[in-house]
Coordinates of C-alpha atoms in Angstrom, one line a residue:
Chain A
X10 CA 189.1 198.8 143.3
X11 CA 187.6 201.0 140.8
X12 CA 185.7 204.4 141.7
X13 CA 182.7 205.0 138.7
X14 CA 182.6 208.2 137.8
X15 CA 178.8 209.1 136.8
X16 CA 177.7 211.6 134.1
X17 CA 175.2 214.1 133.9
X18 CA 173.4 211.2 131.8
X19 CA 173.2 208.9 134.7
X20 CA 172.1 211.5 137.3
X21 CA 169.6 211.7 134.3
X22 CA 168.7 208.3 134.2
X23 CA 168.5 208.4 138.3
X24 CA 166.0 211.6 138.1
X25 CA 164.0 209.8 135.8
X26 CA 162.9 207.5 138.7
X27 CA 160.3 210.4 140.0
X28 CA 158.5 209.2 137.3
X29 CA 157.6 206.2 139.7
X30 CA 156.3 208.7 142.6
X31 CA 154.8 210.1 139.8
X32 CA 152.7 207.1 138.3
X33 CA 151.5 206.3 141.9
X34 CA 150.3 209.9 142.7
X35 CA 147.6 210.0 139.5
X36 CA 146.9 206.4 140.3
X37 CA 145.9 207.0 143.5
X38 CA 144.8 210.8 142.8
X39 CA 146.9 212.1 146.1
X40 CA 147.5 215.2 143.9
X41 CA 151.0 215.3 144.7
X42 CA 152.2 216.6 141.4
X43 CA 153.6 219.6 142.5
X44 CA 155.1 218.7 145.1
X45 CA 157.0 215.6 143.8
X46 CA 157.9 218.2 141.0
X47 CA 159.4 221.0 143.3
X48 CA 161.5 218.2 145.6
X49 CA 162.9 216.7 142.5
X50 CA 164.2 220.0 141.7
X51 CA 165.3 221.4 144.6
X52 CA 167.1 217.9 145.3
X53 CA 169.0 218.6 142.3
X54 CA 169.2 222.4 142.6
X55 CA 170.3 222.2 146.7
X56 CA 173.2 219.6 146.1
X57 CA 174.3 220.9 142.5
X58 CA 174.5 224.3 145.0
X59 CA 176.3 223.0 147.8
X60 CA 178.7 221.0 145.3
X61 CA 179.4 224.3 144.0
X62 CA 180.3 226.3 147.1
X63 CA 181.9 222.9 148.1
X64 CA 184.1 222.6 145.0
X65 CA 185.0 226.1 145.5
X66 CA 186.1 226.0 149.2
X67 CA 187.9 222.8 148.4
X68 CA 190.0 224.8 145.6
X69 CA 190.5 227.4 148.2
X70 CA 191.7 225.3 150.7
X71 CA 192.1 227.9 153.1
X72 CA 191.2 227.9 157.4
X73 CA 188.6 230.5 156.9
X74 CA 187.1 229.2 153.8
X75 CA 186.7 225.9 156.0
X76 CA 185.5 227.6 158.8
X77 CA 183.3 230.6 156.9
X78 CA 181.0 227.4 155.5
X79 CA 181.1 225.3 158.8
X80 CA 179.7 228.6 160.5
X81 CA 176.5 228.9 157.9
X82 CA 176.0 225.2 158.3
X83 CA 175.7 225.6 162.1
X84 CA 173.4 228.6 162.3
X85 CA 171.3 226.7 159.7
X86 CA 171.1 223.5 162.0
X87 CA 170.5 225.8 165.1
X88 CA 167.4 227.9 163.3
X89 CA 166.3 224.6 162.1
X90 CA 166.4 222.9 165.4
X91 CA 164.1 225.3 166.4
X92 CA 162.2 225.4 163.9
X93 CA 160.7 221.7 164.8
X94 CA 159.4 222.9 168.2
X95 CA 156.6 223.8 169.3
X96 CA 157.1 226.1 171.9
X97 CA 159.2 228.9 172.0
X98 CA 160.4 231.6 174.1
X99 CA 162.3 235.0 173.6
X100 CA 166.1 234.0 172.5
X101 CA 165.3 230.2 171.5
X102 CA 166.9 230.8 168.5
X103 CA 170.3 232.0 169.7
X104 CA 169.9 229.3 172.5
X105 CA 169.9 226.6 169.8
X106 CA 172.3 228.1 167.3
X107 CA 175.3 228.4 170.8
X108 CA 174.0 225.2 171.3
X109 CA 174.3 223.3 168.2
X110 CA 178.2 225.7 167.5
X111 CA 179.6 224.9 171.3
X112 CA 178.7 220.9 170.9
X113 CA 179.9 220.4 167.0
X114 CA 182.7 222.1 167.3
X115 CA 184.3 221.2 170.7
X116 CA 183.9 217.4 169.6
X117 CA 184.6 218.3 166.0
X118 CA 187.9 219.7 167.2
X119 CA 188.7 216.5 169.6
X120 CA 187.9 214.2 166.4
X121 CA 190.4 216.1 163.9
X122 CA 192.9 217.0 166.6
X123 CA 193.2 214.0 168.4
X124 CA 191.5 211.4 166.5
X125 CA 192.2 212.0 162.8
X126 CA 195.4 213.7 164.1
X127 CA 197.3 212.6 160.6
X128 CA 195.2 214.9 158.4
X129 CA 197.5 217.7 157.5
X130 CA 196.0 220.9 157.4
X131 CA 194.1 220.3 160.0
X132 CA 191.4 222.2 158.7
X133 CA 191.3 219.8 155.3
X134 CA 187.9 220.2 153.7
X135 CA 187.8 216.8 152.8
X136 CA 187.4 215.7 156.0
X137 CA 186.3 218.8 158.3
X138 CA 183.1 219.6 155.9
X139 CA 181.6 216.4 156.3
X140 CA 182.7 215.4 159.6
X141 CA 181.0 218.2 161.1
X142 CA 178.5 218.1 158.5
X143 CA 177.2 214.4 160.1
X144 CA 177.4 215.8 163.9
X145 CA 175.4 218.7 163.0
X146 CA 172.9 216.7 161.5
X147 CA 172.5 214.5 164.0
X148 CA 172.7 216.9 167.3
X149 CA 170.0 219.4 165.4
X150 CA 168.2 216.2 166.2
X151 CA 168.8 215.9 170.0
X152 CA 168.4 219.4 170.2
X153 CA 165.1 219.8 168.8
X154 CA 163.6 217.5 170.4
X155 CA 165.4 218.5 174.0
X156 CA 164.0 221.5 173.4
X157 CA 160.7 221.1 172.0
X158 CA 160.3 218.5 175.0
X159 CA 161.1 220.8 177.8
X160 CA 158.5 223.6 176.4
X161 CA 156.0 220.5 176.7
X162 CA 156.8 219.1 180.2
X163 CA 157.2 223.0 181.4
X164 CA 153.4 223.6 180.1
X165 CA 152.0 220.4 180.9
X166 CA 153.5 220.6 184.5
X167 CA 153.2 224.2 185.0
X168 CA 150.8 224.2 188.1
X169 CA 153.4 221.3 189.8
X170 CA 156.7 223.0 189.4
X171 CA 155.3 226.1 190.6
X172 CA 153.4 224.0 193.9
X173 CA 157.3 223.3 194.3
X174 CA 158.6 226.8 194.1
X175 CA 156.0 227.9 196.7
X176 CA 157.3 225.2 198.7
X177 CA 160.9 227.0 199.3
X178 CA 162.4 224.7 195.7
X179 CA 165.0 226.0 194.3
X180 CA 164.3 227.1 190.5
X181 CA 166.9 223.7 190.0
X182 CA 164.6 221.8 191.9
X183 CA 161.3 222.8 190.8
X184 CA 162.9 222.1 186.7
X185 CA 165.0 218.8 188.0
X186 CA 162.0 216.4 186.4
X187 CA 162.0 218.9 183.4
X188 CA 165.5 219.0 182.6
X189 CA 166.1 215.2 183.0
X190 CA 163.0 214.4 180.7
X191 CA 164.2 216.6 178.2
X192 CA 167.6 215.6 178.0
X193 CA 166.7 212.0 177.8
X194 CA 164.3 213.0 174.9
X195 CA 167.0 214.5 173.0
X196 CA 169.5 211.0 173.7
X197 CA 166.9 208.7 172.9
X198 CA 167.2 208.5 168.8
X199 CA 171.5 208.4 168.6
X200 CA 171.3 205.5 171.0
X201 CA 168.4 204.1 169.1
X202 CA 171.0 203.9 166.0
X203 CA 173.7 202.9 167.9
X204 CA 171.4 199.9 169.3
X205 CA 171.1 199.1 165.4
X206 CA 173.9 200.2 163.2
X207 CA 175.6 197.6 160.7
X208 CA 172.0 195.4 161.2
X209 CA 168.9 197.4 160.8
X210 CA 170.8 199.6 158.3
X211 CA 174.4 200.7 156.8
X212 CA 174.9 204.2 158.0
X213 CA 175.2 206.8 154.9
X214 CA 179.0 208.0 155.4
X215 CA 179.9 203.7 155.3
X216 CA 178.2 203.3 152.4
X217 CA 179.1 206.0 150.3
X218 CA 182.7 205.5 151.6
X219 CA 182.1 201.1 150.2
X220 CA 181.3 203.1 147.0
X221 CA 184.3 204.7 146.4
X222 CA 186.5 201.8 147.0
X223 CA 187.6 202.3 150.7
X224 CA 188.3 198.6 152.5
X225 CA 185.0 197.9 154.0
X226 CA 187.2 197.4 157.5
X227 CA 188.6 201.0 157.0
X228 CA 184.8 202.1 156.6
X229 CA 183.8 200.4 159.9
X230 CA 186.5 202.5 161.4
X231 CA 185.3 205.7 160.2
X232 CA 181.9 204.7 160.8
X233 CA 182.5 203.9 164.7
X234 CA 184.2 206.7 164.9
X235 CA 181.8 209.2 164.0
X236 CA 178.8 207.5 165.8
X237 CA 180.5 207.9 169.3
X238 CA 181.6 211.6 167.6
X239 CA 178.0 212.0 167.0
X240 CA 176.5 211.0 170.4
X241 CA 179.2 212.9 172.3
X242 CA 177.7 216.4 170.3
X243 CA 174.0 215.2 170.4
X244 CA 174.4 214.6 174.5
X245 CA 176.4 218.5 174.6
X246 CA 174.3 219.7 172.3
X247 CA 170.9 218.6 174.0
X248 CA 172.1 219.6 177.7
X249 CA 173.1 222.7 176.5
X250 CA 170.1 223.7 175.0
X251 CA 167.8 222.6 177.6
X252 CA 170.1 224.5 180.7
X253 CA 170.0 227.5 178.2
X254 CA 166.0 227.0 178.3
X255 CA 165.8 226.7 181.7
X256 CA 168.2 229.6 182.6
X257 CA 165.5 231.7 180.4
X258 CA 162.4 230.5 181.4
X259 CA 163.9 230.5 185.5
X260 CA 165.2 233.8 186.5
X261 CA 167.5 233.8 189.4
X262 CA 164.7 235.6 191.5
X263 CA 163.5 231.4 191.1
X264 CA 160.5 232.6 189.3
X265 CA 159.0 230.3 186.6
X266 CA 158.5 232.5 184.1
X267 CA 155.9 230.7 181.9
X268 CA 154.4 233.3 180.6
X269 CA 157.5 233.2 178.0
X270 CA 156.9 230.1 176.5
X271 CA 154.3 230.5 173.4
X272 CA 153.2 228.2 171.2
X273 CA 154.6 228.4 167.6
Chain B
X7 CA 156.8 240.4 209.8
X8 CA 155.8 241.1 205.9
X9 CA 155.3 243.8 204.2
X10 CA 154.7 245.0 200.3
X11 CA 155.9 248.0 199.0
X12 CA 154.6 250.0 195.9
X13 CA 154.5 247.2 193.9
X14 CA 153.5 247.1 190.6
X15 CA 152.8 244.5 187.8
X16 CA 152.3 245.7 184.3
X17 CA 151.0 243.4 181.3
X18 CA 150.7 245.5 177.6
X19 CA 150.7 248.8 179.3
X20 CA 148.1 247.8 181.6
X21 CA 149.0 248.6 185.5
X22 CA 147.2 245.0 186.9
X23 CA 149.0 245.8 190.1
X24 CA 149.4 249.6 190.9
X25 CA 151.4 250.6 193.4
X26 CA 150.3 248.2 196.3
X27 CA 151.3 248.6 199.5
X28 CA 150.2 245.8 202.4
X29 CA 151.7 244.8 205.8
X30 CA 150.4 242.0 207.5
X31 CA 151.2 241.2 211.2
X32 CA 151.6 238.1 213.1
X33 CA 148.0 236.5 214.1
X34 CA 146.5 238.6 211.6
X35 CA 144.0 237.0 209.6
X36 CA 143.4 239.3 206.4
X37 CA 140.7 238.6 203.7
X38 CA 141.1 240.2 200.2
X39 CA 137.9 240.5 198.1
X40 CA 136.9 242.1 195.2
X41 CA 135.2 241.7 192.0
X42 CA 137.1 239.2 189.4
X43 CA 140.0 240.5 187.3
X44 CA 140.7 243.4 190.0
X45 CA 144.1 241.7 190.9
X46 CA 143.9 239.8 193.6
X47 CA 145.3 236.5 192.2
X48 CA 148.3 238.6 190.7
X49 CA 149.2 240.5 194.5
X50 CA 148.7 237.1 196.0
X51 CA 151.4 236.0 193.7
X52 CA 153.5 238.9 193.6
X53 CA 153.4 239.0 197.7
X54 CA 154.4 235.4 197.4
X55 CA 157.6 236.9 195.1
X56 CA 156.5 234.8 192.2
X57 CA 156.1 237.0 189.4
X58 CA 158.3 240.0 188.4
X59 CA 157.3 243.1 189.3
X60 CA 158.7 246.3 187.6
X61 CA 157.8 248.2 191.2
X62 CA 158.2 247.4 194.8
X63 CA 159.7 245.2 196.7
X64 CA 158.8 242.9 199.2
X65 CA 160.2 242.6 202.8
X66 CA 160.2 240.0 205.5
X67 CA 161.4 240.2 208.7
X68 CA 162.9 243.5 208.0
X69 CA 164.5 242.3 204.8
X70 CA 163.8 242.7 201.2
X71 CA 163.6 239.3 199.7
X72 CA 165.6 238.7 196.7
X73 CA 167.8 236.3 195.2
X74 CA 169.2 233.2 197.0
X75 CA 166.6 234.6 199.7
X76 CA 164.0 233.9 197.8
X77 CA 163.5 229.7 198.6
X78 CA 163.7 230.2 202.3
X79 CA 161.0 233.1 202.3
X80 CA 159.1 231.0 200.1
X81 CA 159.7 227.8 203.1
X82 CA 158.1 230.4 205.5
X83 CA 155.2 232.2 203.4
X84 CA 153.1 229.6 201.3
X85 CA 151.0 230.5 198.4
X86 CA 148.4 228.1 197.7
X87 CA 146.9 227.8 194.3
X88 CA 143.0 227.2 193.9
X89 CA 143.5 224.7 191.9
X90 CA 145.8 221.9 193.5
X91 CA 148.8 220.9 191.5
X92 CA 149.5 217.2 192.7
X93 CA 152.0 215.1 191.3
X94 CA 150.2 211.6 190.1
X95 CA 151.0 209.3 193.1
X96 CA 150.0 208.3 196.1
X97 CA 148.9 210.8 199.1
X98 CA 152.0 210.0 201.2
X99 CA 154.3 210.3 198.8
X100 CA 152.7 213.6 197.6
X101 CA 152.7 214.8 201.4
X102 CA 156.7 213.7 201.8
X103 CA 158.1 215.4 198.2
X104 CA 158.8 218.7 199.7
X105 CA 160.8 217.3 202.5
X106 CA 163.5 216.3 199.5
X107 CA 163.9 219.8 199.1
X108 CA 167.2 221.9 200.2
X109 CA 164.8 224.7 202.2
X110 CA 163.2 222.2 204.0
X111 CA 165.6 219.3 204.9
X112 CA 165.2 220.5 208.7
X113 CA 162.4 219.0 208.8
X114 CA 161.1 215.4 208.6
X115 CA 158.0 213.7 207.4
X116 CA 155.6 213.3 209.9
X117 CA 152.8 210.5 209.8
X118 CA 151.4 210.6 212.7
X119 CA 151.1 214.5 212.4
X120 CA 149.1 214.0 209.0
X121 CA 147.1 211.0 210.7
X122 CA 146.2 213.7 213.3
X123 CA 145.6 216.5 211.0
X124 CA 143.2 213.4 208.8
X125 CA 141.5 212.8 211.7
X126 CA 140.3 216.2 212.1
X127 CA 138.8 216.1 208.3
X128 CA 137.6 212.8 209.1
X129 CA 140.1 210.9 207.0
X130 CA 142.2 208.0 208.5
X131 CA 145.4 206.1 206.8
X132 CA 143.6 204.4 204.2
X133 CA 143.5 208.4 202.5
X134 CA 147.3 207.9 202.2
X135 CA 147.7 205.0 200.2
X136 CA 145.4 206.6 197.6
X137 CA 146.3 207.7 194.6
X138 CA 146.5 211.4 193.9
X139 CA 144.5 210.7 190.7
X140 CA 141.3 209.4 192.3
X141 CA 140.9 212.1 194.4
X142 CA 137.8 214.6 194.2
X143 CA 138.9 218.6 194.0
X144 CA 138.0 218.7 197.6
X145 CA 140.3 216.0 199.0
X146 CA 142.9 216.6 196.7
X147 CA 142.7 220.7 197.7
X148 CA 142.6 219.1 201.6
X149 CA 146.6 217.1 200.8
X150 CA 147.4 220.2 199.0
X151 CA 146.9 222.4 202.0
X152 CA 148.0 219.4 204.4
X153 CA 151.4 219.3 202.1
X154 CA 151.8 222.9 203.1
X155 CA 151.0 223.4 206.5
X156 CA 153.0 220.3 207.5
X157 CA 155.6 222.8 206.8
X158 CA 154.7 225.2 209.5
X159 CA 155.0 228.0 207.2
X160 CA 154.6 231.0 209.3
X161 CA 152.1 232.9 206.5
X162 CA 149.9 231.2 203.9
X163 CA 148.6 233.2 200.8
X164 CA 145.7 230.9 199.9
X165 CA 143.9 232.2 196.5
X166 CA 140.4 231.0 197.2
X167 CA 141.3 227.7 198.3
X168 CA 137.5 226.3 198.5
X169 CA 135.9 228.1 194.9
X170 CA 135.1 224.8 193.6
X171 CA 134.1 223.3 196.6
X172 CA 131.1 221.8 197.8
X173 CA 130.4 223.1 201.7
X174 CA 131.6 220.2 203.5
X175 CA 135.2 220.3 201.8
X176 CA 135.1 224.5 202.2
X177 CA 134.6 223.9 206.3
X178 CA 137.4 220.9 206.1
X179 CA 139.6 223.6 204.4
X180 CA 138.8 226.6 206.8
X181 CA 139.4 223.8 209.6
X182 CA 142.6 223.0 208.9
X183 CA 143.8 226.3 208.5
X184 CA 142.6 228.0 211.4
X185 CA 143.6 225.2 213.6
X186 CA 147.1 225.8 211.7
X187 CA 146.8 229.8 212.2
X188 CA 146.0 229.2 216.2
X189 CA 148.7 226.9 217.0
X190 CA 150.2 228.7 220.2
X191 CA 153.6 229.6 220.8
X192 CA 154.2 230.2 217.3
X193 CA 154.4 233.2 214.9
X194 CA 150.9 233.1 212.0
X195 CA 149.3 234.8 209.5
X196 CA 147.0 234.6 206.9
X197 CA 145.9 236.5 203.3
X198 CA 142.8 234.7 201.9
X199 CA 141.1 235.3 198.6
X200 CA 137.7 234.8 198.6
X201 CA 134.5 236.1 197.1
X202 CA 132.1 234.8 199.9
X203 CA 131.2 237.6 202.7
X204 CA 130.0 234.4 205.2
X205 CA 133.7 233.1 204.5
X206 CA 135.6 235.9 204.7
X207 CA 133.4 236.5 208.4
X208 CA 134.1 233.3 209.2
X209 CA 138.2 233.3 208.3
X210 CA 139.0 236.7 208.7
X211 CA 139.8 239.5 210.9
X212 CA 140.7 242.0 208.8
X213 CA 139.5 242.6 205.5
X214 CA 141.0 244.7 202.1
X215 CA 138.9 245.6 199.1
X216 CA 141.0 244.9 195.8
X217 CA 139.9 246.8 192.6
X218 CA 141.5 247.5 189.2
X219 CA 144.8 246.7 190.6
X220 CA 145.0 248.9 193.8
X221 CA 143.5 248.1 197.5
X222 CA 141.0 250.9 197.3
X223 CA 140.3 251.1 201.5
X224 CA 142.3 250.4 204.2
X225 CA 141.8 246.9 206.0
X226 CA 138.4 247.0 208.2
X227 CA 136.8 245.0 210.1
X228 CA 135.5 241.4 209.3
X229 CA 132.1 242.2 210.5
X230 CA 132.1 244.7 207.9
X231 CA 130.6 242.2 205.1
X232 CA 132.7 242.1 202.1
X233 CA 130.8 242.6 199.2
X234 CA 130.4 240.5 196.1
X235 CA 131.1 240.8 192.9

């Protein structure tokens, strides 16, 4: 099969599109103008960026390079994973960010070592960049949502987990409903997708992979693959976070200490 | 049995606890008033260990409470919030959550304990199939205390327990728990917030005046009228 290389003309051609979001903004006077005209350009200013550092690292082809990029991506997902909740707590962000590193990496590692064990280095660009690229992605996910949901339960439910505490609980038993909801919260959307991959919609990495000529039988592969890659992270990644929260917000005197949690 | 020592809870540099000391003895019924924001909702807490303190400590039985201590004490003194917290179900199964707990799974559900206790509050076993939902601030403060005293917690910390009460709940409340506190053969106390003088003469036999964050006079006596805010 033959891979299409595009131009700067056709990435032209493609940006030319906005015009469409464009038309229907004046039409409809939703005053979007500058809006629609500062996406377009960071779209093409973000990915003509990260091609950049990407082309570099590939020429480098070096462990650290790998691992130098993989590291920025991961506190980015980890700040951004918080950054979607809306309560927070002293240390949330270093909660996420060992969070969202522990999870990726560990399955990351499982996935090149064991599953993709062929790739020599194992530390390949090609394949490391967006392999943990995906599960970062997709556990930032889980993880906001683990955490923004066990800030909400914890609030809503104050008076009730502390009735429990006075009771003789345990901290672990007066957070039990907490934790559980939270984690659940955080599982909920990669099972969604894993409920309807291939039907509702082709997942990104299988389609761009049909695009530049794979078999489509090889992209299946890949593509089951990295969804069970993906929900192994998003479930660390989520109970991580959310025993990190609680270990906060629950000091080992089994206080509840509520009075950390603030809305963002 | 309990005692507080020097302790002391600071918010933005302001001392809301300062240096408190308190010992309470077994059939001692001890009323805290005082005007509002002088504390006493915060040393109710604290002496029920649940909020740090940057002073103090608290003992019981001759032990200072901390840690993996800190459940059991909490089996055996009860802090009751004015404002129930009830999970949304029904009575009974409100009444038989804390028995699921590790600090408490000596003990077993009783319903004909709680039938008795109803009785007394003129409630019979329809009031358990009810849901927690339905139920005015009065009944649902009544299961609240009920969930607790089931327990047989030897001292209860109730933060004014009947504020948003009409009189024929408050009396239910002060019922139960002084038919609780005079249970023979068996070690009580009680620390009661309250900002009525006829309640705290009614409840108490001891009384301590709170104000900005220390207990200004010694406990007296409860026909010495507390006074009101």
């Amino acid at each position: 099969m033959k891979y299409v290389e595009l131009t700067l003309v056709d990435v032209g051609l493609a940006a030319g599109l906005i015009i469409v979001n464009s038309v229907i903004s004046i039409v409809l006077g939703l005053k979007l103008g500058r809006s629609l005209l500062l996406a377009s350009i960071r779209t093409i200013l973000q990915l003509l960026l990260i091609g950049m550092i990407l082309d570099s690292v590939f020429a480098i082809d070096r462990w650290y390079a790998v691992a130098g990029l993989l590291l920025v991506m991961t506190i980015t997902a980890g700040v951004a994973a918080v950054g979607r909740t809306e309560r927070r707590y002293p240390g949330v962000y270093f909660d996420s960010i060992v969070a969202i590193w522990a999870s990726s990496w560990i399955v990351a590692a499982y996935a090149m070592l064991a599953i993709m064990r062929e790739v020599e280095p194992w530390y390949q660009p090609q394949y490391a960049i967006p392999l943990v690229g995906m599960i970062l992605g997709n556990a930032l996910n889980g993880i906001s949502l683990g955490l923004n949901r066990l800030g909400e339960q914890l609030t809503t439910h104050r008076d009730q987990v502390e009735a429990l505490l006075t009771m003789g609980a345990t901290r672990g038993e007066a957070a039990r409903d907490s934790i559980r909801q939270a984690v659940q919260t955080g599982m909920v959307p990669i099972i969604n997708s894993m409920m309807v991959v291939g039907i509702v919609s082709l997942p990104g990495m299988m389609t761009g992979q049909l695009l530049s000529g794979v078999s489509p039988m090889q992209a299946v592969r890949y593509q089951i693959v990295i969804m069970f890659v993906i929900a192994a992270a998003t479930a660390l990644g989520t109970v991580g976070v959310v025993l990190l929260g609680y270990r906060r917000l629950f000091n080992e005197q089994h206080q509840f200490r509520s009075d950390l949690l603030s809305r963002s | 049995m309990f005692e507080a020592i020097q302790i002391r809870r600071t918010i933005a540099g302001r001392h809301l606890l300062d240096d408190v000391s308190l010992s309470i003895q077994n059939r001692e019924r001890l009323a805290i008033v005082g005007p509002t924001g002088s504390g006493k909702t915060l040393l109710l807490r604290a002496l029920a260990w649940l909020d740090p303190l940057e002073h103090g400590e608290i003992r019981w039985q001759g032990t200072t409470v901390q840690g993996n201590s800190v459940p059991a004490f909490r089996s055996q003194v009860m802090y009751l919030h004015q404002r129930p917290a009830l999970m949304e179900t029904t009575v009974e199964e409100s009444l038989r959550r804390p028995f699921t707990l590790r600090s408490q799974q000596h003990r077993s559900f009783s319903r004909d304990r709680i039938l008795e206790l109803l009785k007394q509050v003129h409630h019979d076993a329809t009031f358990l199939e009810r849901s927690t939902r339905d139920l005015s601030g009065g009944e649902a403060q009544i299961v609240a205390l009920l969930r607790a005293i089931q327990l047989e917690p030897t001292l209860l910390l109730l933060d004014e327990p009947t504020a948003a009460l009409d009189d024929a709940s408050t009396r239910s409340i002060e019922q139960l728990v002084l038919g609780w506190h005079d249970a023979p053969h068996a070690d009580r106390a009680l620390v009661w917030v309250s900002h009525n003088s006829q309640q705290v003469a009614r409840i108490a036999n001891q009384v301590a005046y709170m104000r900005d964050g220390r207990l200004t006079e010694q406990p007296g006596a409860a026909d010495d009228p507390a006074e009101q805010p």
